[in-house]
Coordinates of C-alpha atoms in Angstrom, one line a residue:
X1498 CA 0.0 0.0 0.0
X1499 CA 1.5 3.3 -1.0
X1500 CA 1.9 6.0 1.4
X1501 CA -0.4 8.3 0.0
X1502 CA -3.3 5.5 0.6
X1503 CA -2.2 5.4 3.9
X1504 CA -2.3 8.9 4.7
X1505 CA -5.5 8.7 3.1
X1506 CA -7.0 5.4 5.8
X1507 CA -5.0 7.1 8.6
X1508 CA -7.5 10.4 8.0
X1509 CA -10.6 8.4 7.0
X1510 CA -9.9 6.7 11.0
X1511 CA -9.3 10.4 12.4
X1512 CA -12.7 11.4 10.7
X1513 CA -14.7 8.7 11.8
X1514 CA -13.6 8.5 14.9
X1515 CA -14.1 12.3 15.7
X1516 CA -17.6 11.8 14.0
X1517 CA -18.2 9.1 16.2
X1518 CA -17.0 11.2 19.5
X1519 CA -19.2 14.2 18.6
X1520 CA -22.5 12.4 18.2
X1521 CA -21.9 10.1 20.9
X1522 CA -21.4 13.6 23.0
X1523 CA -24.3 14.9 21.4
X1524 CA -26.3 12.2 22.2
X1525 CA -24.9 12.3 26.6
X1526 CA -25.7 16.1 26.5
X1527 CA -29.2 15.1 24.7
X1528 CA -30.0 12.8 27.7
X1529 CA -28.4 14.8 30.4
X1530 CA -31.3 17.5 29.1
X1531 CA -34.0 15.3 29.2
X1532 CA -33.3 13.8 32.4
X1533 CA -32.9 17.6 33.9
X1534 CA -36.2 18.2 31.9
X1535 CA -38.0 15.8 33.8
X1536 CA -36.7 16.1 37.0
X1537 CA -37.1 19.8 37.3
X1538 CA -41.2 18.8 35.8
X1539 CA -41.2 16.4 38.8
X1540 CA -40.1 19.2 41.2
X1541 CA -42.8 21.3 39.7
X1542 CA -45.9 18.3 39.9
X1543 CA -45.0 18.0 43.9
X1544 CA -45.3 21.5 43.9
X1545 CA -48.8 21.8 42.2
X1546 CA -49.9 18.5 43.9
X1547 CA -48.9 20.5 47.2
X1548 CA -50.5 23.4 46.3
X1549 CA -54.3 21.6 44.8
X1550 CA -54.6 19.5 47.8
X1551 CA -54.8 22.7 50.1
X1552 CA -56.8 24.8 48.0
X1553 CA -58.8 21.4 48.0
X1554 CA -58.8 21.4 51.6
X1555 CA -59.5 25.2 52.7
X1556 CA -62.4 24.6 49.1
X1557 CA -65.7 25.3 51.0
X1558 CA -64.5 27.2 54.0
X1559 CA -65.6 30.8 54.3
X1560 CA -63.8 32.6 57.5
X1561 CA -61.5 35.6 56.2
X1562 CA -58.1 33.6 57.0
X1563 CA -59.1 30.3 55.1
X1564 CA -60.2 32.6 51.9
X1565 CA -57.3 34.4 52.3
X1566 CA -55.1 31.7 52.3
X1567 CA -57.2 30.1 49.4
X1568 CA -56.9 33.4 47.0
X1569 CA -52.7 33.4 47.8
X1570 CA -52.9 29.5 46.9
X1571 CA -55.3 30.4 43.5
X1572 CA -52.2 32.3 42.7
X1573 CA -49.5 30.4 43.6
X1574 CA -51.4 28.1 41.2
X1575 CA -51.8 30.7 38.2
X1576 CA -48.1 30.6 38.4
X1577 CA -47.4 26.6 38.7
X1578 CA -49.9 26.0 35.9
X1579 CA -47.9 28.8 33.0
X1580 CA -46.3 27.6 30.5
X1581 CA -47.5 23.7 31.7
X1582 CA -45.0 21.4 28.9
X1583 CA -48.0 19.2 28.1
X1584 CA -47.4 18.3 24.3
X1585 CA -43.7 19.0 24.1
X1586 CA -43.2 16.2 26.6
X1587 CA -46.0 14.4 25.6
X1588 CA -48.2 15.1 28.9
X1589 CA -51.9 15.8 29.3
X1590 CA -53.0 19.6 28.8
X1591 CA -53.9 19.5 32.6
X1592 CA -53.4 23.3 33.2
X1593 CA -57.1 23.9 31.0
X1594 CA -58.5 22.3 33.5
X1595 CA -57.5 24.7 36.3
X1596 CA -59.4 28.1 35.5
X1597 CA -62.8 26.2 35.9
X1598 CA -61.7 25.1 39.7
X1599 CA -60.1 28.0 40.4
X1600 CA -63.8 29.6 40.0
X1601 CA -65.4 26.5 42.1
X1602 CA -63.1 25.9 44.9
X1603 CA -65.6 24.1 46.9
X1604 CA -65.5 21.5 44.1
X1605 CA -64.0 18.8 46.1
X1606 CA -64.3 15.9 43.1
X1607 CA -63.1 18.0 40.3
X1608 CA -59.7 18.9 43.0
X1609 CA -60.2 15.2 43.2
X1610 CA -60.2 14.0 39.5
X1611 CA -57.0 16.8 38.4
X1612 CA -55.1 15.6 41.0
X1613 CA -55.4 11.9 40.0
X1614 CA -54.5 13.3 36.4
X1615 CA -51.2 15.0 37.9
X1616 CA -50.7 11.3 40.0
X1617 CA -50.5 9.3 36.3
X1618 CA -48.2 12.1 35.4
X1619 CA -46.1 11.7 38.1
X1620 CA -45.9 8.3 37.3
X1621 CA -45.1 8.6 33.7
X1622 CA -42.4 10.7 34.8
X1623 CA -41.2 8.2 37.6
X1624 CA -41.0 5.7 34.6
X1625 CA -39.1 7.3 32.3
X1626 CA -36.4 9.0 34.8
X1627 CA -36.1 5.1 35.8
X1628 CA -35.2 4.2 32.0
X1629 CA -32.4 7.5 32.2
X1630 CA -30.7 5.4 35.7
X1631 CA -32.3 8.1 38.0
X1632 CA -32.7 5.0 40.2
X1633 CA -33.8 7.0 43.2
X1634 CA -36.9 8.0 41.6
X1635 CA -38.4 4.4 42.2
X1636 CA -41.2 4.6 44.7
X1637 CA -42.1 8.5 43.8
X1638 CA -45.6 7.6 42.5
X1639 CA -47.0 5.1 45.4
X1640 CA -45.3 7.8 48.0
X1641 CA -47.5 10.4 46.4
X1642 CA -50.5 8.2 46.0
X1643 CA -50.0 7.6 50.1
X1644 CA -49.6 11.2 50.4
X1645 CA -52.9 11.9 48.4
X1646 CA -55.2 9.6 51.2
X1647 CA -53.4 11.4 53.9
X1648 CA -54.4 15.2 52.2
X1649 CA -58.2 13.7 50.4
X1650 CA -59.1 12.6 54.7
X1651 CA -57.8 16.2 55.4
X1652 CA -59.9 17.6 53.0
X1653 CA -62.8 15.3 54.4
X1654 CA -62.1 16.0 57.9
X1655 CA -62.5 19.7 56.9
X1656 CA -65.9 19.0 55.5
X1657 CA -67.2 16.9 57.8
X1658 CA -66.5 19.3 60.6
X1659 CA -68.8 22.0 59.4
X1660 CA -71.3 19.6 60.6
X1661 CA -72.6 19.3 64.2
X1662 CA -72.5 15.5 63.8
X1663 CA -70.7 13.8 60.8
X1664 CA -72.7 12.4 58.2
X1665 CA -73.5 8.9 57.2
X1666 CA -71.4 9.4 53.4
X1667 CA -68.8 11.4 55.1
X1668 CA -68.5 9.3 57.5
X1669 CA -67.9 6.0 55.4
X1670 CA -65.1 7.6 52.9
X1671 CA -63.3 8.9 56.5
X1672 CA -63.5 5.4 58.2
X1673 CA -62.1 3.8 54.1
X1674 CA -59.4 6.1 54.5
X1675 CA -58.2 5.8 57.8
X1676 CA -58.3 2.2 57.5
X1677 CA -56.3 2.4 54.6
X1678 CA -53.6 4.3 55.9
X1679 CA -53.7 2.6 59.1
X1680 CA -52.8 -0.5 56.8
X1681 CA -50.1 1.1 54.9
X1682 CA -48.3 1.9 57.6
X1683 CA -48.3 1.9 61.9
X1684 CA -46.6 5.2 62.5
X1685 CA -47.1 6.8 65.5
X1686 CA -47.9 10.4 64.8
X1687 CA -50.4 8.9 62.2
X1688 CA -52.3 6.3 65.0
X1689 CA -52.5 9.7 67.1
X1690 CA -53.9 11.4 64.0
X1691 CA -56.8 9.1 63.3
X1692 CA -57.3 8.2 66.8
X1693 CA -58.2 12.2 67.5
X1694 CA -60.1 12.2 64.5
X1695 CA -61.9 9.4 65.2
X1696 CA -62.7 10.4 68.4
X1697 CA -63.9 13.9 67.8
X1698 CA -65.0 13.8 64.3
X1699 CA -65.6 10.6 62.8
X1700 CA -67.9 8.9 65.4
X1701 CA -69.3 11.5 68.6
X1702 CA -72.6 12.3 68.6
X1703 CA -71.1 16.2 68.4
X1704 CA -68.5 16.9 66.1
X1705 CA -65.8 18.7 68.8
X1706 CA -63.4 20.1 65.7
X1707 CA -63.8 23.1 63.8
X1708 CA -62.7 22.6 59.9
X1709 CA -60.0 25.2 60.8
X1710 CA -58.9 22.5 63.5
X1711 CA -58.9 20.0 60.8
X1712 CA -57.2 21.4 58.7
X1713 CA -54.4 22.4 61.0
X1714 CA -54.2 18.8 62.1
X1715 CA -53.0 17.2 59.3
X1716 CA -51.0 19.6 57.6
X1717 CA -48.1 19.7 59.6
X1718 CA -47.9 15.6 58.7
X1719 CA -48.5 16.1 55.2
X1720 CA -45.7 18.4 54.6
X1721 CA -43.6 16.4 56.4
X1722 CA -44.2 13.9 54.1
X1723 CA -44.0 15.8 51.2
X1724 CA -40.6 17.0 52.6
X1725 CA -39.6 13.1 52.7
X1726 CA -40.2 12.8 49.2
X1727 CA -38.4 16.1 47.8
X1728 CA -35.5 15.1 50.1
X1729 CA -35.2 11.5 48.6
X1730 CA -34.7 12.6 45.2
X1731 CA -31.6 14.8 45.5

């Protein structure tokens, strides 16, 4: 082989193997943005699941604090909810759904129903942060899911209590939920919980908690779960 042929394989080498460097690097900063995508989205869904499940809970409460705590959460939401990815990483359009509720706050099923919408999202994220070896995302959607029955009896609990004596429906999805969580788990600031809210909401003849009890009940627990989960994905 002449040297001139060689010259010409030695630089045909050079060229593919630089072609090969700069689309494999292409390709790791490609991913690296995705992954970052998503995680930051993830950051942003425990946000707006933190957010819906207490403008859930103060919903159909009318005392000056609760509404004003309600109209600073309606904007914190307005915020959350702009510029929502949805198509460009192939999620649900769930910010249209937001305007309606934020004129119905007292609709406790439609908080419901967008929050199991921003659940499966969670998921779907969860899923494909896995597939990208972010293997501390495992466990993100059934933590949330645990956290959602802990905030839906809150928002319950709230409901119930502006009753003098709960009712018979109220009463049943209370009692589902505390047994459920009971079963999830047997942590003690949680047997306290439902054993207080058993005892002064759930079954007395008298209802002895105000919502605004309720409500300040179970939030310090809740956001110390929600802490649990932000913490275990750095």
């Amino acid at each position: 082989m002449s040297d001139t042929a060689l010259i010409l394989l030695a630089l045909l080498v050079v060229l593919l193997s630089l072609g090969y460097w700069f689309t494999h690097r292409t390709e790791n900063r490609q991913r690296k943005a995705s992954k970052r995508a998503d995680t930051e989205l993830v950051q942003r869904c425990l946000d707006l699941l933190q957010a819906l499940q207490q403008h859930r809970g103060l919903g159909a409460q009318q005392d000056a604090a609760s509404v004003m705590q309600r109209n600073a959460l309606a904007q914190q939401l307005d915020e959350l909810w702009l510029n929502w990815p949805g198509a460009s990483l192939q999620l649900p359009p769930l910010q249209q759904h937001w305007p309606q509720l934020r004129r119905k706050p007292a609709d406790f099923d439609a908080h419901c129903r967008l929050i199991e919408a921003l659940l499966e999202v969670i998921e779907h994220l969860e899923d494909r942060l896995y597939r990208q070896d972010h293997h501390r995302i495992r466990g993100l959607g059934e933590a949330c899911r645990s956290l959602e029955d802990l905030a839906r009896l809150r928002g319950l609990a709230v409901r119930a209590a502006n009753y003098e004596r709960c009712p018979p429906g109220l009463q049943m999805q209370l009692r589902f939920l505390c047994n459920r969580l009971l079963d999830q788990e047997q942590d003690l600031p949680l047997l306290a919980l439902i054993e207080r809210l058993q005892s002064d909401l759930i079954e007395p003849a008298q209802i002895r908690l105000a919502p605004t009890d309720c409500f300040a009940l179970l939030t310090p627990l809740i956001e110390q779960r929600l802490q649990g989960i932000r913490l275990s994905l750095d």
